[in-house]
mmCIF file of C-alpha atoms and ligand atoms in Angstrom:
data_model
loop_
_atom_site.group_PDB
_atom_site.id
_atom_site.type_symbol
_atom_site.label_atom_id
_atom_site.label_comp_id
_atom_site.label_asym_id
_atom_site.label_seq_id
_atom_site.Cartn_x
_atom_site.Cartn_y
_atom_site.Cartn_z
ATOM 1 C CA UNK A 12 -88.848 63.212 4.669
ATOM 2 C CA UNK A 13 -85.168 62.218 4.637
ATOM 3 C CA UNK A 14 -84.630 59.043 2.601
ATOM 4 C CA UNK A 15 -81.540 56.910 2.034
ATOM 5 C CA UNK A 16 -80.255 56.430 -1.482
ATOM 6 C CA UNK A 17 -77.477 54.264 -2.827
ATOM 7 C CA UNK A 18 -75.682 54.952 -6.064
ATOM 8 C CA UNK A 19 -72.115 54.038 -7.132
ATOM 9 C CA UNK A 20 -71.898 52.104 -3.782
ATOM 10 C CA UNK A 21 -72.214 55.488 -2.065
ATOM 11 C CA UNK A 22 -74.897 55.757 0.603
ATOM 12 C CA UNK A 23 -76.437 59.182 1.268
ATOM 13 C CA UNK A 24 -79.619 60.918 2.331
ATOM 14 C CA UNK A 25 -81.849 63.266 0.356
ATOM 15 C CA UNK A 26 -84.878 65.281 1.400
ATOM 16 C CA UNK A 27 -87.829 64.148 -0.712
ATOM 17 C CA UNK A 28 -89.548 67.551 -0.520
ATOM 18 C CA UNK A 29 -86.395 69.162 -1.960
ATOM 19 C CA UNK A 30 -86.159 66.556 -4.744
ATOM 20 C CA UNK A 31 -89.761 67.200 -5.762
ATOM 21 C CA UNK A 32 -89.052 70.889 -6.492
ATOM 22 C CA UNK A 33 -86.474 69.824 -9.100
ATOM 23 C CA UNK A 34 -84.548 73.009 -8.213
ATOM 24 C CA UNK A 35 -81.483 71.518 -6.505
ATOM 25 C CA UNK A 36 -78.989 68.688 -6.361
ATOM 26 C CA UNK A 37 -78.258 67.932 -2.732
ATOM 27 C CA UNK A 38 -77.460 65.299 -0.123
ATOM 28 C CA UNK A 39 -76.280 64.607 3.390
ATOM 29 C CA UNK A 40 -73.419 62.121 3.307
ATOM 30 C CA UNK A 41 -72.805 58.969 5.338
ATOM 31 C CA UNK A 42 -69.498 57.263 6.062
ATOM 32 C CA UNK A 43 -70.163 54.663 3.347
ATOM 33 C CA UNK A 44 -68.725 54.619 -0.160
ATOM 34 C CA UNK A 45 -65.382 56.439 -0.018
ATOM 35 C CA UNK A 46 -61.660 55.632 -0.175
ATOM 36 C CA UNK A 47 -60.496 56.615 3.328
ATOM 37 C CA UNK A 48 -59.236 53.977 5.774
ATOM 38 C CA UNK A 49 -58.781 53.465 9.498
ATOM 39 C CA UNK A 50 -60.775 55.579 11.952
ATOM 40 C CA UNK A 51 -62.053 57.778 9.109
ATOM 41 C CA UNK A 52 -63.234 54.903 6.847
ATOM 42 C CA UNK A 53 -64.482 55.525 4.337
ATOM 43 C CA UNK A 54 -66.241 58.663 3.038
ATOM 44 C CA UNK A 55 -64.417 61.311 5.067
ATOM 45 C CA UNK A 56 -64.527 64.970 4.034
ATOM 46 C CA UNK A 57 -62.539 66.484 6.901
ATOM 47 C CA UNK A 58 -59.113 67.818 5.912
ATOM 48 C CA UNK A 59 -58.197 68.128 9.588
ATOM 49 C CA UNK A 60 -58.995 64.495 10.402
ATOM 50 C CA UNK A 61 -56.603 61.514 10.378
ATOM 51 C CA UNK A 62 -56.620 61.219 6.599
ATOM 52 C CA UNK A 63 -54.626 62.233 3.537
ATOM 53 C CA UNK A 64 -55.564 65.249 1.431
ATOM 54 C CA UNK A 65 -55.619 62.992 -1.641
ATOM 55 C CA UNK A 66 -58.243 60.708 -0.084
ATOM 56 C CA UNK A 67 -60.411 63.617 1.010
ATOM 57 C CA UNK A 68 -60.288 65.188 -2.459
ATOM 58 C CA UNK A 69 -61.099 61.808 -4.020
ATOM 59 C CA UNK A 70 -64.120 61.516 -1.713
ATOM 60 C CA UNK A 71 -65.288 64.971 -2.827
ATOM 61 C CA UNK A 72 -64.979 63.788 -6.456
ATOM 62 C CA UNK A 73 -66.963 60.639 -5.656
ATOM 63 C CA UNK A 74 -69.851 62.463 -3.955
ATOM 64 C CA UNK A 75 -69.939 65.184 -6.655
ATOM 65 C CA UNK A 76 -70.237 62.590 -9.387
ATOM 66 C CA UNK A 77 -72.805 60.600 -7.406
ATOM 67 C CA UNK A 78 -75.240 63.485 -6.951
ATOM 68 C CA UNK A 79 -74.411 65.361 -10.153
ATOM 69 C CA UNK A 80 -72.668 68.572 -9.066
ATOM 70 C CA UNK A 81 -69.538 70.296 -10.374
ATOM 71 C CA UNK A 82 -66.545 69.229 -8.250
ATOM 72 C CA UNK A 83 -64.424 72.168 -9.442
ATOM 73 C CA UNK A 84 -66.956 74.666 -8.048
ATOM 74 C CA UNK A 85 -67.505 73.177 -4.561
ATOM 75 C CA UNK A 86 -67.428 76.060 -2.060
ATOM 76 C CA UNK A 87 -66.582 75.259 1.564
ATOM 77 C CA UNK A 88 -67.089 76.839 4.974
ATOM 78 C CA UNK A 89 -64.271 76.910 7.535
ATOM 79 C CA UNK A 90 -66.584 76.627 10.592
ATOM 80 C CA UNK A 91 -65.581 78.079 13.905
ATOM 81 C CA UNK A 92 -68.804 77.506 15.914
ATOM 82 C CA UNK A 93 -69.966 81.060 15.380
ATOM 83 C CA UNK A 94 -73.173 82.218 13.701
ATOM 84 C CA UNK A 95 -72.017 84.274 10.705
ATOM 85 C CA UNK A 96 -73.402 83.795 7.183
ATOM 86 C CA UNK A 97 -71.504 84.317 3.913
ATOM 87 C CA UNK A 98 -73.071 85.143 0.546
ATOM 88 C CA UNK A 99 -71.455 83.012 -2.166
ATOM 89 C CA UNK A 100 -71.128 84.589 -5.636
ATOM 90 C CA UNK A 101 -69.582 83.378 -8.888
ATOM 91 C CA UNK A 102 -66.215 84.748 -7.668
ATOM 92 C CA UNK A 103 -66.242 82.263 -4.761
ATOM 93 C CA UNK A 104 -66.738 79.085 -6.811
ATOM 94 C CA UNK A 105 -64.227 76.418 -5.857
ATOM 95 C CA UNK A 106 -62.963 78.102 -2.687
ATOM 96 C CA UNK A 107 -61.526 75.500 -0.333
ATOM 97 C CA UNK A 108 -61.227 72.849 -3.047
ATOM 98 C CA UNK A 109 -59.779 74.095 -6.322
ATOM 99 C CA UNK A 110 -58.730 77.569 -5.174
ATOM 100 C CA UNK A 111 -57.494 79.011 -1.877
ATOM 101 C CA UNK A 112 -60.259 80.290 0.346
ATOM 102 C CA UNK A 113 -60.668 83.671 2.009
ATOM 103 C CA UNK A 114 -64.003 82.580 3.523
ATOM 104 C CA UNK A 115 -63.074 82.883 7.212
ATOM 105 C CA UNK A 116 -64.980 82.319 10.462
ATOM 106 C CA UNK A 117 -68.118 81.296 8.588
ATOM 107 C CA UNK A 118 -70.616 78.620 9.642
ATOM 108 C CA UNK A 119 -73.314 79.148 6.999
ATOM 109 C CA UNK A 120 -73.424 79.814 3.266
ATOM 110 C CA UNK A 121 -76.185 81.173 1.025
ATOM 111 C CA UNK A 122 -76.367 81.746 -2.729
ATOM 112 C CA UNK A 123 -78.711 82.365 -5.629
ATOM 113 C CA UNK A 124 -76.106 81.485 -8.246
ATOM 114 C CA UNK A 125 -76.825 78.204 -10.064
ATOM 115 C CA UNK A 126 -74.295 75.367 -10.212
ATOM 116 C CA UNK A 127 -72.181 76.405 -7.232
ATOM 117 C CA UNK A 128 -72.399 73.548 -4.696
ATOM 118 C CA UNK A 129 -72.294 74.819 -1.113
ATOM 119 C CA UNK A 130 -70.687 72.554 1.503
ATOM 120 C CA UNK A 131 -70.861 72.463 5.328
ATOM 121 C CA UNK A 132 -69.148 69.883 7.603
ATOM 122 C CA UNK A 133 -70.740 67.802 10.351
ATOM 123 C CA UNK A 134 -70.010 65.037 12.857
ATOM 124 C CA UNK A 135 -72.832 65.425 15.439
ATOM 125 C CA UNK A 136 -73.553 69.132 14.840
ATOM 126 C CA UNK A 137 -76.875 69.923 13.183
ATOM 127 C CA UNK A 138 -77.008 70.367 9.388
ATOM 128 C CA UNK A 139 -79.749 72.771 8.299
ATOM 129 C CA UNK A 140 -80.859 73.004 4.644
ATOM 130 C CA UNK A 141 -82.731 76.056 3.269
ATOM 131 C CA UNK A 142 -84.480 76.246 -0.119
ATOM 132 C CA UNK A 143 -86.483 79.260 -1.238
ATOM 133 C CA UNK A 144 -88.630 77.939 -4.066
ATOM 134 C CA UNK A 145 -89.845 81.430 -5.065
ATOM 135 C CA UNK A 146 -86.587 83.371 -5.466
ATOM 136 C CA UNK A 147 -84.617 80.184 -6.231
ATOM 137 C CA UNK A 148 -81.998 80.677 -3.568
ATOM 138 C CA UNK A 149 -80.435 78.260 -1.082
ATOM 139 C CA UNK A 150 -78.526 78.061 2.177
ATOM 140 C CA UNK A 151 -76.709 75.586 4.411
ATOM 141 C CA UNK A 152 -75.875 75.991 8.087
ATOM 142 C CA UNK A 153 -73.666 74.219 10.609
ATOM 143 C CA UNK A 154 -75.696 74.622 13.773
ATOM 144 C CA UNK A 155 -73.618 73.142 16.588
ATOM 145 C CA UNK A 156 -74.736 73.781 20.137
ATOM 146 C CA UNK A 157 -73.064 77.187 20.109
ATOM 147 C CA UNK A 158 -74.527 78.109 16.712
ATOM 148 C CA UNK A 159 -77.923 76.863 17.882
ATOM 149 C CA UNK A 160 -77.638 78.935 21.048
ATOM 150 C CA UNK A 161 -76.783 81.977 18.885
ATOM 151 C CA UNK A 162 -79.608 81.143 16.428
ATOM 152 C CA UNK A 163 -77.592 80.805 13.235
ATOM 153 C CA UNK A 164 -80.749 79.643 11.408
ATOM 154 C CA UNK A 165 -82.379 83.049 11.933
ATOM 155 C CA UNK A 166 -79.219 84.682 10.610
ATOM 156 C CA UNK A 167 -79.498 82.599 7.424
ATOM 157 C CA UNK A 168 -83.158 83.554 6.907
ATOM 158 C CA UNK A 169 -82.397 87.237 7.586
ATOM 159 C CA UNK A 170 -79.545 87.131 5.075
ATOM 160 C CA UNK A 171 -81.792 85.498 2.440
ATOM 161 C CA UNK A 172 -84.412 88.229 2.999
ATOM 162 C CA UNK A 173 -81.881 91.030 2.529
ATOM 163 C CA UNK A 174 -79.836 89.523 -0.291
ATOM 164 C CA UNK A 175 -82.477 87.697 -2.325
ATOM 165 C CA UNK A 176 -85.776 89.253 -1.193
ATOM 166 C CA UNK A 177 -86.874 85.920 0.285
ATOM 167 C CA UNK A 178 -90.174 85.536 2.107
ATOM 168 C CA UNK A 179 -89.859 82.884 4.853
ATOM 169 C CA UNK A 180 -93.224 81.464 3.724
ATOM 170 C CA UNK A 181 -91.492 80.265 0.566
ATOM 171 C CA UNK A 182 -88.496 78.691 2.319
ATOM 172 C CA UNK A 183 -88.555 74.972 3.063
ATOM 173 C CA UNK A 184 -86.032 73.645 5.572
ATOM 174 C CA UNK A 185 -84.493 70.288 6.410
ATOM 175 C CA UNK A 186 -82.775 69.327 9.669
ATOM 176 C CA UNK A 187 -80.414 66.435 9.025
ATOM 177 C CA UNK A 188 -78.770 63.741 11.181
ATOM 178 C CA UNK A 189 -77.063 65.019 14.329
ATOM 179 C CA UNK A 190 -76.604 64.089 17.959
ATOM 180 C CA UNK A 191 -80.135 63.945 19.388
ATOM 181 C CA UNK A 192 -81.466 64.365 22.922
ATOM 182 C CA UNK A 193 -80.686 60.709 23.762
ATOM 183 C CA UNK A 194 -76.939 61.416 23.541
ATOM 184 C CA UNK A 195 -76.514 65.162 23.942
ATOM 185 C CA UNK A 196 -75.520 65.359 27.580
ATOM 186 C CA UNK A 197 -74.331 68.755 28.846
ATOM 187 C CA UNK A 198 -73.146 70.387 32.060
ATOM 188 C CA UNK A 199 -75.473 72.332 34.349
ATOM 189 C CA UNK A 200 -74.119 75.679 33.129
ATOM 190 C CA UNK A 201 -74.927 74.997 29.473
ATOM 191 C CA UNK A 202 -78.329 73.556 30.404
ATOM 192 C CA UNK A 203 -79.101 76.688 32.434
ATOM 193 C CA UNK A 204 -78.113 79.002 29.570
ATOM 194 C CA UNK A 205 -80.400 77.133 27.156
ATOM 195 C CA UNK A 206 -83.249 76.991 29.642
ATOM 196 C CA UNK A 207 -82.997 80.731 30.197
ATOM 197 C CA UNK A 208 -82.998 81.571 26.498
ATOM 198 C CA UNK A 209 -85.279 78.881 25.020
ATOM 199 C CA UNK A 210 -87.315 77.411 27.868
ATOM 200 C CA UNK A 211 -87.157 74.331 30.070
ATOM 201 C CA UNK A 212 -89.187 72.168 27.674
ATOM 202 C CA UNK A 213 -85.964 71.633 25.687
ATOM 203 C CA UNK A 214 -84.001 70.311 28.681
ATOM 204 C CA UNK A 215 -84.520 66.612 29.488
ATOM 205 C CA UNK A 216 -83.205 65.184 32.730
ATOM 206 C CA UNK A 217 -81.370 61.864 32.482
ATOM 207 C CA UNK A 218 -78.568 61.345 35.038
ATOM 208 C CA UNK A 219 -77.338 64.656 33.722
ATOM 209 C CA UNK A 220 -79.181 67.256 31.644
ATOM 210 C CA UNK A 221 -79.622 66.601 27.929
ATOM 211 C CA UNK A 222 -80.688 69.230 25.393
ATOM 212 C CA UNK A 223 -83.135 68.749 22.524
ATOM 213 C CA UNK A 224 -81.263 70.904 20.013
ATOM 214 C CA UNK A 225 -83.139 69.883 16.868
ATOM 215 C CA UNK A 226 -86.466 70.965 18.397
ATOM 216 C CA UNK A 227 -84.901 74.321 19.252
ATOM 217 C CA UNK A 228 -83.723 74.738 15.639
ATOM 218 C CA UNK A 229 -87.209 73.861 14.365
ATOM 219 C CA UNK A 230 -88.735 76.453 16.722
ATOM 220 C CA UNK A 231 -86.208 79.036 15.542
ATOM 221 C CA UNK A 232 -87.190 78.397 11.918
ATOM 222 C CA UNK A 233 -90.929 78.504 12.650
ATOM 223 C CA UNK A 234 -90.482 81.743 14.608
ATOM 224 C CA UNK A 235 -88.985 83.219 11.434
ATOM 225 C CA UNK A 236 -92.118 82.246 9.505
ATOM 226 C CA UNK A 237 -90.921 79.020 7.867
ATOM 227 C CA UNK A 238 -93.919 76.693 7.411
ATOM 228 C CA UNK A 239 -92.221 73.499 6.224
ATOM 229 C CA UNK A 240 -89.513 71.988 8.426
ATOM 230 C CA UNK A 241 -88.466 68.415 7.696
ATOM 231 C CA UNK A 242 -86.730 66.592 10.567
ATOM 232 C CA UNK A 243 -84.572 63.529 9.881
ATOM 233 C CA UNK A 244 -84.909 62.341 13.502
ATOM 234 C CA UNK A 245 -81.674 60.395 12.999
ATOM 235 C CA UNK A 246 -79.100 60.399 15.817
ATOM 236 C CA UNK A 247 -75.504 60.203 14.561
ATOM 237 C CA UNK A 248 -74.320 58.674 17.868
ATOM 238 C CA UNK A 249 -77.007 55.945 17.776
ATOM 239 C CA UNK A 250 -76.126 55.182 14.139
ATOM 240 C CA UNK A 251 -72.353 55.432 14.176
ATOM 241 C CA UNK A 252 -72.024 52.485 11.810
ATOM 242 C CA UNK A 253 -73.580 54.776 9.153
ATOM 243 C CA UNK A 254 -72.429 58.246 10.303
ATOM 244 C CA UNK A 255 -69.344 59.764 11.860
ATOM 245 C CA UNK A 256 -70.088 60.789 15.442
ATOM 246 C CA UNK A 257 -67.567 63.002 17.225
ATOM 247 C CA UNK A 258 -68.835 61.955 20.635
ATOM 248 C CA UNK A 259 -69.798 58.412 19.652
ATOM 249 C CA UNK A 260 -66.339 57.682 18.255
ATOM 250 C CA UNK A 261 -64.475 59.409 21.114
ATOM 251 C CA UNK A 262 -63.326 62.195 18.764
ATOM 252 C CA UNK A 263 -61.518 59.638 16.543
ATOM 253 C CA UNK A 264 -63.702 60.055 13.519
ATOM 254 C CA UNK A 265 -64.194 61.668 10.136
ATOM 255 C CA UNK A 266 -66.427 64.385 8.782
ATOM 256 C CA UNK A 267 -69.779 64.242 7.005
ATOM 257 C CA UNK A 268 -71.061 66.962 4.675
ATOM 258 C CA UNK A 269 -74.195 68.676 3.571
ATOM 259 C CA UNK A 270 -73.955 69.629 -0.075
ATOM 260 C CA UNK A 271 -76.439 71.560 -2.194
ATOM 261 C CA UNK A 272 -76.410 73.367 -5.540
ATOM 262 C CA UNK A 273 -79.108 75.156 -7.509
ATOM 263 C CA UNK A 274 -79.664 73.558 -10.890
ATOM 264 C CA UNK A 275 -78.780 75.725 -13.877
HETATM 265 ZN ZN1 ZN M 324 -78.627 58.902 20.264
#
């Protein structure tokens, strides 16, 4: 279950099942508790949004302190709506924050190295959390509609199998706040592509077709053998007072993050 927490005036979500393992520090952010102003007020993490670099870095410091991870080792994706996964090692610590990054065209990160906080960015696109309690390894994915169509979640699981010897039975997954069926309207062409690949049960007809992306991601995870999938069932568009929503805010918005590190 995803639950809200408030600490340091910062509001964020944690997955209770992840907390209970005591293996990770993690959260999904909200827009509440940072220093940014205007359309990105106030806890914006997007460097490409209408914000200053100083404010964004300050927000990263705030969230790191709030959940107890090492700011200097935050390791970021660049996210290009593809489905490639990058294995983070000690040599990558801090890339995108304290050192220049050569992590390119990557939408998901995995690691088994303790104390390196992985970070993915979101503002409607689905955040997926992966925790293998047996091999003590983790992953984060940015599963936008393109990444969901390309099944980035399966790519993460496959990478964890190869790199860490993970068994999907031991991996618990969380699907965080994103744009849900109520607000994810698409054109006929996209609806047809999804129907062809995943089945018509995921297409809901309003005035125009809407796609149930989070149910597709859950099915993708279960098809890989994951037994525990925790859905937040929170729509970013419906709750744009708490979350940035790219569609809900007419593209004038900030960026949320998933963040997760293995404890040392
Ligand atoms: Zn909605």
